[in-house]
Tab-separated table of C-alpha atoms in Angstrom:
chain	number	residue	atom	x	y	z
B	1	UNK	CA	2.467	-0.409	23.679
B	2	UNK	CA	0.442	-0.943	20.264
B	3	UNK	CA	1.330	-4.456	18.376
B	4	UNK	CA	0.236	-3.483	15.451
B	5	UNK	CA	-0.889	-6.629	13.149
B	6	UNK	CA	1.631	-8.890	11.201
B	7	UNK	CA	1.327	-7.654	7.464
B	8	UNK	CA	0.074	-10.233	5.317
B	9	UNK	CA	3.207	-11.659	2.809
B	10	UNK	CA	2.603	-10.172	-0.778
B	11	UNK	CA	2.955	-13.156	-3.582
B	12	UNK	CA	2.894	-12.598	-7.479
B	13	UNK	CA	0.037	-14.141	-9.199
B	14	UNK	CA	-0.044	-18.376	-9.217
B	15	UNK	CA	-3.403	-18.572	-10.776
B	16	UNK	CA	-4.560	-19.565	-14.126
B	17	UNK	CA	-4.160	-16.378	-16.016
B	18	UNK	CA	-0.416	-17.506	-17.433
B	19	UNK	CA	-2.232	-20.483	-18.904
B	20	UNK	CA	-4.681	-18.463	-21.181
B	21	UNK	CA	-2.028	-16.411	-22.081
B	22	UNK	CA	0.028	-16.586	-25.910
B	23	UNK	CA	2.130	-19.605	-25.481
B	24	UNK	CA	5.498	-18.010	-25.962
B	25	UNK	CA	4.286	-15.943	-22.991
B	26	UNK	CA	4.391	-19.249	-20.962
B	27	UNK	CA	7.947	-20.106	-22.417
B	28	UNK	CA	9.414	-16.821	-20.990
B	29	UNK	CA	7.879	-17.082	-17.667
B	30	UNK	CA	9.188	-20.523	-17.601
B	31	UNK	CA	12.511	-19.733	-18.334
B	32	UNK	CA	12.703	-16.901	-15.998
B	33	UNK	CA	11.840	-18.594	-12.948
B	34	UNK	CA	14.030	-21.389	-13.972
B	35	UNK	CA	16.710	-18.676	-14.150
B	36	UNK	CA	15.621	-16.783	-10.617
B	37	UNK	CA	15.994	-20.075	-8.828
B	38	UNK	CA	19.201	-20.658	-10.509
B	39	UNK	CA	21.175	-18.057	-10.580
B	40	UNK	CA	21.111	-17.116	-6.781
B	41	UNK	CA	25.100	-15.957	-6.621
B	42	UNK	CA	25.631	-11.877	-6.593
B	43	UNK	CA	28.018	-12.089	-9.935
B	44	UNK	CA	25.033	-13.518	-12.511
B	45	UNK	CA	22.132	-10.739	-11.132
B	46	UNK	CA	23.434	-8.553	-13.901
B	47	UNK	CA	23.015	-11.580	-16.553
B	48	UNK	CA	19.517	-12.141	-14.542
B	49	UNK	CA	18.425	-8.569	-15.240
B	50	UNK	CA	19.461	-8.638	-18.562
B	51	UNK	CA	17.655	-12.065	-19.723
B	52	UNK	CA	14.124	-10.698	-18.037
B	53	UNK	CA	14.658	-7.336	-19.174
B	54	UNK	CA	14.769	-9.112	-23.062
B	55	UNK	CA	11.817	-11.452	-21.543
B	56	UNK	CA	9.966	-8.305	-21.215
B	57	UNK	CA	10.652	-6.599	-24.373
B	58	UNK	CA	9.568	-9.427	-26.333
B	59	UNK	CA	6.434	-10.172	-24.284
B	60	UNK	CA	5.616	-6.647	-25.390
B	61	UNK	CA	6.020	-7.034	-29.126
B	62	UNK	CA	3.640	-9.906	-28.998
B	63	UNK	CA	0.955	-8.934	-26.596
B	64	UNK	CA	1.293	-5.118	-27.167
B	65	UNK	CA	1.714	-4.460	-23.088
B	66	UNK	CA	4.477	-4.778	-21.087
B	67	UNK	CA	4.245	-7.414	-18.063
B	68	UNK	CA	4.276	-6.174	-14.495
B	69	UNK	CA	5.312	-8.114	-11.186
B	70	UNK	CA	2.192	-8.012	-8.744
B	71	UNK	CA	5.534	-7.626	-5.815
B	72	UNK	CA	7.370	-4.681	-5.581
B	73	UNK	CA	10.702	-5.056	-6.085
B	74	UNK	CA	12.907	-4.695	-3.157
B	75	UNK	CA	16.896	-5.120	-2.836
B	76	UNK	CA	18.144	-8.735	-2.648
B	77	UNK	CA	20.103	-9.275	0.564
B	78	UNK	CA	23.414	-11.679	0.656
B	79	UNK	CA	23.610	-13.826	4.043
B	80	UNK	CA	26.633	-12.991	6.096
B	81	UNK	CA	28.056	-11.713	9.375
B	82	UNK	CA	26.705	-14.921	11.023
B	83	UNK	CA	23.224	-14.055	9.549
B	84	UNK	CA	20.828	-16.289	7.624
B	85	UNK	CA	17.516	-15.180	5.732
B	86	UNK	CA	14.451	-17.180	6.103
B	87	UNK	CA	13.461	-16.168	2.429
B	88	UNK	CA	9.975	-17.671	2.626
B	89	UNK	CA	9.301	-14.642	5.484
B	90	UNK	CA	10.135	-12.016	3.974
B	91	UNK	CA	7.200	-9.211	4.186
B	92	UNK	CA	7.367	-6.616	1.054
B	93	UNK	CA	4.638	-3.853	1.475
B	94	UNK	CA	5.813	-1.574	-1.171
B	95	UNK	CA	9.036	-1.233	-2.943
B	96	UNK	CA	10.365	1.347	-0.099
B	97	UNK	CA	9.116	-1.034	2.704
B	98	UNK	CA	10.170	-4.267	3.388
B	99	UNK	CA	11.290	-6.805	5.909
B	100	UNK	CA	13.380	-9.274	5.803
B	101	UNK	CA	13.769	-12.290	8.374
B	102	UNK	CA	17.292	-14.035	9.908
B	103	UNK	CA	18.620	-16.654	12.237
B	104	UNK	CA	21.692	-16.709	14.042
B	105	UNK	CA	23.208	-18.488	16.828
B	106	UNK	CA	23.732	-15.348	18.580
B	107	UNK	CA	19.821	-15.256	19.423
B	108	UNK	CA	17.196	-18.236	19.497
B	109	UNK	CA	14.579	-18.032	17.148
B	110	UNK	CA	13.701	-16.213	13.646
B	111	UNK	CA	14.145	-12.031	13.696
B	112	UNK	CA	12.607	-9.740	11.466
B	113	UNK	CA	14.107	-6.755	10.385
B	114	UNK	CA	12.053	-4.125	8.528
B	115	UNK	CA	13.230	-1.892	5.954
B	116	UNK	CA	12.200	1.914	5.623
B	117	UNK	CA	14.117	3.043	1.950
B	118	UNK	CA	13.916	6.622	0.682
B	119	UNK	CA	11.255	6.505	-2.189
B	120	UNK	CA	13.828	7.584	-4.961
B	121	UNK	CA	16.440	4.742	-3.237
B	122	UNK	CA	15.917	3.041	-6.354
B	123	UNK	CA	15.943	5.734	-9.350
B	124	UNK	CA	19.317	7.264	-7.822
B	125	UNK	CA	21.340	4.318	-8.140
B	126	UNK	CA	24.521	6.113	-7.757
B	127	UNK	CA	23.700	7.904	-4.217
B	128	UNK	CA	24.117	6.431	-0.884
B	129	UNK	CA	22.053	7.285	2.120
B	130	UNK	CA	22.368	8.028	6.164
B	131	UNK	CA	21.434	5.238	8.332
B	132	UNK	CA	18.841	5.692	11.184
B	133	UNK	CA	18.219	2.146	13.678
B	134	UNK	CA	15.150	2.049	15.468
B	135	UNK	CA	14.837	0.030	18.493
B	136	UNK	CA	11.278	-0.568	19.646
B	137	UNK	CA	10.394	-1.145	23.745
B	138	UNK	CA	8.917	-4.052	25.399
B	139	UNK	CA	7.147	-6.065	24.718
B	140	UNK	CA	7.339	-4.880	21.131
B	141	UNK	CA	8.407	-5.636	17.553
B	142	UNK	CA	10.237	-4.671	14.600
B	143	UNK	CA	6.599	-3.243	13.005
B	144	UNK	CA	6.228	-0.451	15.359
B	145	UNK	CA	8.270	1.155	13.323
B	146	UNK	CA	5.690	1.377	10.873
B	147	UNK	CA	3.382	3.363	13.302
B	148	UNK	CA	6.080	6.470	13.256
B	149	UNK	CA	5.474	8.077	10.011
B	150	UNK	CA	8.403	10.673	10.415
B	151	UNK	CA	10.471	7.205	10.568
B	152	UNK	CA	9.446	6.815	6.427
B	153	UNK	CA	12.146	9.727	5.548
B	154	UNK	CA	13.454	10.571	2.189
B	155	UNK	CA	16.504	11.845	3.596
B	156	UNK	CA	17.503	8.582	5.296
B	157	UNK	CA	17.339	4.935	5.233
B	158	UNK	CA	15.412	3.524	8.595
B	159	UNK	CA	15.908	-0.052	9.787
B	160	UNK	CA	14.109	-1.523	12.921
B	161	UNK	CA	15.350	-4.584	13.870
B	162	UNK	CA	14.120	-7.335	17.048
B	163	UNK	CA	15.065	-6.442	20.003
B	164	UNK	CA	13.217	-8.819	21.733
B	165	UNK	CA	9.949	-9.047	23.961
B	166	UNK	CA	12.417	-8.305	27.018
B	167	UNK	CA	15.493	-8.608	25.527
B	168	UNK	CA	16.937	-4.924	26.909
B	169	UNK	CA	19.544	-4.900	24.051
B	170	UNK	CA	22.311	-6.677	25.777
B	171	UNK	CA	24.347	-9.556	25.750
B	172	UNK	CA	22.367	-11.604	28.351
B	173	UNK	CA	24.531	-13.359	31.641
B	174	UNK	CA	22.577	-16.169	31.432
B	175	UNK	CA	22.461	-17.858	28.540
B	176	UNK	CA	20.473	-21.077	29.281
B	177	UNK	CA	17.269	-20.080	30.265
B	178	UNK	CA	13.688	-20.405	28.398
B	179	UNK	CA	14.998	-18.142	26.005
B	180	UNK	CA	17.796	-19.362	24.888
B	181	UNK	CA	20.566	-18.048	23.393
B	182	UNK	CA	20.621	-13.892	23.896
B	183	UNK	CA	23.419	-11.949	22.740
B	184	UNK	CA	20.918	-9.227	21.499
B	185	UNK	CA	24.234	-6.539	21.521
B	186	UNK	CA	25.779	-8.882	19.544
B	187	UNK	CA	23.540	-9.486	16.951
B	188	UNK	CA	22.606	-5.767	16.509
B	189	UNK	CA	25.683	-4.219	16.630
B	190	UNK	CA	28.262	-7.290	15.118
B	191	UNK	CA	25.899	-8.249	12.814
B	192	UNK	CA	22.820	-6.371	11.547
B	193	UNK	CA	24.568	-3.105	11.071
B	194	UNK	CA	27.386	-4.706	8.867
B	195	UNK	CA	24.806	-6.539	7.126
B	196	UNK	CA	22.902	-3.271	6.178
B	197	UNK	CA	26.228	-1.758	5.152
B	198	UNK	CA	27.013	-4.662	2.596
B	199	UNK	CA	23.707	-5.128	0.851
B	200	UNK	CA	22.528	-1.286	0.565
B	201	UNK	CA	23.584	1.602	-0.458
B	202	UNK	CA	24.674	3.321	3.111
B	203	UNK	CA	27.251	6.152	3.993
B	204	UNK	CA	29.255	3.990	6.531
B	205	UNK	CA	30.259	6.506	8.796
B	206	UNK	CA	29.257	7.245	12.130
B	207	UNK	CA	28.366	10.768	11.718
B	208	UNK	CA	25.670	9.297	8.805
B	209	UNK	CA	24.502	6.844	11.234
B	210	UNK	CA	22.120	7.203	14.503
B	211	UNK	CA	20.865	4.618	16.919
B	212	UNK	CA	17.251	5.891	18.244
B	213	UNK	CA	14.406	4.151	20.840
B	214	UNK	CA	12.133	4.439	23.412
B	215	UNK	CA	11.072	2.659	26.135
B	216	UNK	CA	13.501	-0.632	26.487
B	217	UNK	CA	14.973	0.858	23.415
B	218	UNK	CA	16.070	4.190	24.698
B	219	UNK	CA	17.709	2.109	27.077
B	220	UNK	CA	19.216	0.296	24.048
B	221	UNK	CA	20.152	3.366	22.315
B	222	UNK	CA	22.023	5.166	24.643
B	223	UNK	CA	24.122	2.023	25.763
B	224	UNK	CA	24.850	1.171	22.159
B	225	UNK	CA	25.665	4.558	21.049
B	226	UNK	CA	28.277	4.403	24.668
B	227	UNK	CA	29.464	0.860	23.768
B	228	UNK	CA	30.165	1.612	19.806
B	229	UNK	CA	31.160	5.605	19.342
B	230	UNK	CA	32.708	4.419	16.573
B	231	UNK	CA	29.084	3.623	15.259
B	232	UNK	CA	26.913	6.082	15.427
B	233	UNK	CA	27.366	10.059	15.739
B	234	UNK	CA	23.799	10.508	16.714
B	235	UNK	CA	21.355	9.332	19.650
B	236	UNK	CA	17.681	9.780	20.876
B	237	UNK	CA	15.958	8.586	23.519
B	238	UNK	CA	12.524	8.951	23.782
B	239	UNK	CA	11.562	8.111	27.448
B	240	UNK	CA	14.022	5.364	27.869
B	241	UNK	CA	14.819	3.510	30.785
B	242	UNK	CA	18.154	5.554	30.908
B	243	UNK	CA	19.186	5.872	34.815
B	244	UNK	CA	19.914	2.185	36.140
B	245	UNK	CA	20.884	4.181	39.580
B	246	UNK	CA	16.951	4.493	39.513
B	247	UNK	CA	15.591	1.037	42.264
B	248	UNK	CA	12.235	2.176	39.965
B	249	UNK	CA	13.958	1.018	36.447
B	250	UNK	CA	15.703	-1.953	37.873
B	251	UNK	CA	12.463	-2.779	39.394
B	252	UNK	CA	11.281	-2.226	35.739
B	253	UNK	CA	13.496	-4.818	33.917
B	254	UNK	CA	13.152	-7.784	36.549
B	255	UNK	CA	9.283	-7.122	36.243
B	256	UNK	CA	10.075	-8.313	32.322
B	257	UNK	CA	12.201	-11.061	33.325
B	258	UNK	CA	9.361	-12.745	35.431
B	259	UNK	CA	6.802	-11.324	33.492
B	260	UNK	CA	4.778	-9.755	36.006
B	261	UNK	CA	1.941	-7.806	35.842
B	262	UNK	CA	2.816	-4.655	38.165
B	263	UNK	CA	2.008	-1.525	37.947
B	264	UNK	CA	4.586	-0.141	35.953
B	265	UNK	CA	3.546	-2.827	33.160
B	266	UNK	CA	0.052	-1.704	33.612
B	267	UNK	CA	0.426	1.645	32.497
B	268	UNK	CA	3.738	0.982	30.164
B	269	UNK	CA	1.217	-0.688	27.806
B	270	UNK	CA	-1.661	0.499	26.171
B	271	UNK	CA	-3.104	-3.026	26.017
B	272	UNK	CA	-2.583	-3.196	29.799
B	273	UNK	CA	-0.188	-5.854	30.775
B	274	UNK	CA	0.960	-7.610	27.931
B	275	UNK	CA	2.823	-10.971	27.680
B	276	UNK	CA	6.881	-10.558	27.744
B	277	UNK	CA	7.416	-14.203	27.313
B	278	UNK	CA	8.585	-16.818	29.328
B	279	UNK	CA	9.804	-16.590	32.930
B	280	UNK	CA	13.502	-16.748	33.644
B	281	UNK	CA	15.761	-15.939	36.273
B	282	UNK	CA	15.716	-12.408	37.755
B	283	UNK	CA	19.402	-12.412	37.317
B	284	UNK	CA	19.576	-13.230	33.981
B	285	UNK	CA	20.466	-10.345	32.134
B	286	UNK	CA	22.472	-8.059	34.218
B	287	UNK	CA	23.176	-10.369	37.215
B	288	UNK	CA	21.753	-9.113	40.412
B	289	UNK	CA	20.285	-5.915	40.974
B	290	UNK	CA	21.199	-5.708	44.492
B	291	UNK	CA	24.005	-3.438	45.857
B	292	UNK	CA	25.533	-5.787	47.905
B	293	UNK	CA	29.172	-6.898	47.862
B	294	UNK	CA	29.334	-5.686	44.171
B	295	UNK	CA	26.372	-8.017	42.880
B	296	UNK	CA	25.084	-5.155	41.050
B	297	UNK	CA	28.042	-4.526	39.216
B	298	UNK	CA	26.958	-5.272	35.755
B	299	UNK	CA	24.108	-2.640	36.622
B	300	UNK	CA	26.612	-0.054	37.154
B	301	UNK	CA	28.357	-0.734	34.299
B	302	UNK	CA	26.143	-0.459	31.647
B	303	UNK	CA	24.255	2.218	33.083
B	304	UNK	CA	23.827	4.909	30.693
B	305	UNK	CA	23.523	7.915	33.204
B	306	UNK	CA	27.109	6.427	34.411
B	307	UNK	CA	29.254	9.456	33.941
B	308	UNK	CA	32.312	7.379	32.923
B	309	UNK	CA	29.511	6.312	30.239
B	310	UNK	CA	28.291	9.610	28.945
B	311	UNK	CA	31.857	10.760	28.981
B	312	UNK	CA	31.741	8.345	25.926
B	313	UNK	CA	29.232	10.604	24.100
B	314	UNK	CA	31.507	13.740	23.908
B	315	UNK	CA	31.343	13.501	19.803
B	316	UNK	CA	27.760	12.855	19.226
B	317	UNK	CA	24.805	14.517	19.166
B	318	UNK	CA	22.133	13.746	22.120
B	319	UNK	CA	18.813	14.228	22.528
B	320	UNK	CA	16.647	12.928	24.684
B	321	UNK	CA	12.300	13.470	24.681
B	322	UNK	CA	10.396	12.774	28.143
B	323	UNK	CA	7.346	13.458	29.732
B	324	UNK	CA	5.927	13.424	32.846
B	325	UNK	CA	2.428	12.254	33.415
B	326	UNK	CA	2.475	8.733	34.205
B	327	UNK	CA	4.342	6.543	36.756
B	328	UNK	CA	6.411	5.484	34.005
B	329	UNK	CA	7.331	8.782	32.646
B	330	UNK	CA	8.241	10.523	36.259
B	331	UNK	CA	11.249	7.660	36.115
B	332	UNK	CA	11.852	8.402	32.548
B	333	UNK	CA	11.729	12.235	33.633
B	334	UNK	CA	13.842	11.685	36.436
B	335	UNK	CA	16.149	10.201	34.270
B	336	UNK	CA	16.701	12.917	31.783
B	337	UNK	CA	17.262	15.578	34.389
B	338	UNK	CA	20.314	13.218	36.502
B	339	UNK	CA	21.644	12.757	32.438
B	340	UNK	CA	21.429	16.136	31.645
B	341	UNK	CA	22.860	17.594	34.595
B	342	UNK	CA	25.881	15.000	34.293
B	343	UNK	CA	26.410	15.801	30.813
B	344	UNK	CA	26.492	19.101	31.587
B	345	UNK	CA	29.105	19.055	34.223
B	346	UNK	CA	31.132	17.020	31.836
B	347	UNK	CA	30.912	19.933	29.485
B	348	UNK	CA	29.581	18.024	26.563
B	349	UNK	CA	25.867	19.279	24.572
B	350	UNK	CA	22.652	17.505	24.710
B	351	UNK	CA	19.038	18.464	23.889
B	352	UNK	CA	16.302	17.821	26.120
B	353	UNK	CA	12.599	17.991	25.601
B	354	UNK	CA	10.094	17.430	28.802
B	355	UNK	CA	6.832	17.623	26.988
B	356	UNK	CA	4.629	17.654	30.354
B	357	UNK	CA	1.215	16.384	30.128
B	358	UNK	CA	1.767	16.173	26.030
B	359	UNK	CA	-0.088	19.366	25.719
B	360	UNK	CA	2.989	21.215	24.071
B	361	UNK	CA	3.458	18.711	22.014
B	362	UNK	CA	0.890	17.478	20.337
B	363	UNK	CA	-3.105	16.649	20.326
B	364	UNK	CA	-2.510	12.973	20.507
B	365	UNK	CA	0.170	13.393	23.693
B	366	UNK	CA	-0.856	13.175	27.142
B	367	UNK	CA	2.331	13.266	28.353
B	368	UNK	CA	2.174	9.206	29.097
B	369	UNK	CA	3.919	6.445	27.879
B	370	UNK	CA	2.800	5.542	24.672
B	371	UNK	CA	2.784	6.635	20.580
B	372	UNK	CA	0.472	8.846	21.353
B	373	UNK	CA	3.753	10.942	22.817
B	374	UNK	CA	6.073	9.055	20.671
B	375	UNK	CA	5.262	9.518	17.488
B	376	UNK	CA	4.862	13.073	17.413
B	377	UNK	CA	8.307	13.388	19.480
B	378	UNK	CA	10.217	11.457	16.078
B	379	UNK	CA	7.858	14.034	13.960
B	380	UNK	CA	10.093	16.963	15.847
B	381	UNK	CA	13.000	14.908	16.119
B	382	UNK	CA	13.513	13.526	12.590
B	383	UNK	CA	13.709	16.934	10.800
B	384	UNK	CA	16.543	17.565	13.190
B	385	UNK	CA	18.611	14.968	12.424
B	386	UNK	CA	18.445	14.822	8.625
B	387	UNK	CA	19.792	18.261	9.322
B	388	UNK	CA	22.651	16.804	11.012
B	389	UNK	CA	23.083	14.318	8.302
B	390	UNK	CA	23.332	16.692	5.582
B	391	UNK	CA	25.666	18.924	8.173
B	392	UNK	CA	27.992	15.541	8.163
B	393	UNK	CA	27.671	14.940	4.605
B	394	UNK	CA	29.379	18.664	3.625
B	395	UNK	CA	32.051	18.709	5.603
């Protein structure tokens, strides 16, 4: 999968320009800096805003112009739900595209959450918005959301949390591997979702919340929708590993645990065999993959294609996309066929799109396991999701 470069941090001007301004300007900027550093509590934000506005007006009277910050304004986030921000690692690409970085005891290390806001989020302070969670594939990262233009929607907030190079959107069976703590499911469902609802103007209702993902994230989206139907009213999987009854899919998961350069790896990444991180035990995530003496019971319990799990999606909008033109997509297509067949037997509606060699989807798509197909698939899906959100809002 493509690995978009990490965007550089955007810093305000710290050079000598301020020193050349009138003394009043320097004093006001100094006062504002002190205020911003000291008034950290939410209850003081209104006072800080008034002070800043007063300073700007005073500057305008002296200089004849209004000062502009180099860094676009984005919403402030309070810590909570077991998450602590690494404030120096915040990235601001624009007023509607930024990232926060958090730490949590549930998952070792630091983890980025990239967020896209509607263009009128700031100008409509009384409006609340639906939220879509985008789950990247392995060994990807949240910045991959930036390659999917359709996710920058004016009808919803998009949140792309880190899922690890091989996190598989699960609470791992083994927590003492070289990866350290790896409770990815808990991190996302019990920490990230409530953090977003607490800090952004969301509509905290399942009908206004979707989870979508591709490849590894396609498994994650289906698994999360089944695990927490109270949270998600819409789910989409793009080329997802959604049938753990398929032993090639199980083999792909094990290959990521062992960081093996397999044929699956070679065709699942446009970079060739990417780095899935330190080698861990082959049973680290879901236990033994072998169906002997019930050893694979975790694999079966989380299998998105299991009828018992599919039944949990009775009131969920379900969309599945796949090609069938390379080794990986052959298996994801099989998974879509199995899932839709079982959904039909359960009387649960779904929408499945097999775009084959990609010619019916987009000139950029060759039917393979890549963003040349996923980006246009999202372009097809997102307007439908926006319409579903709008329909829910009118109920």
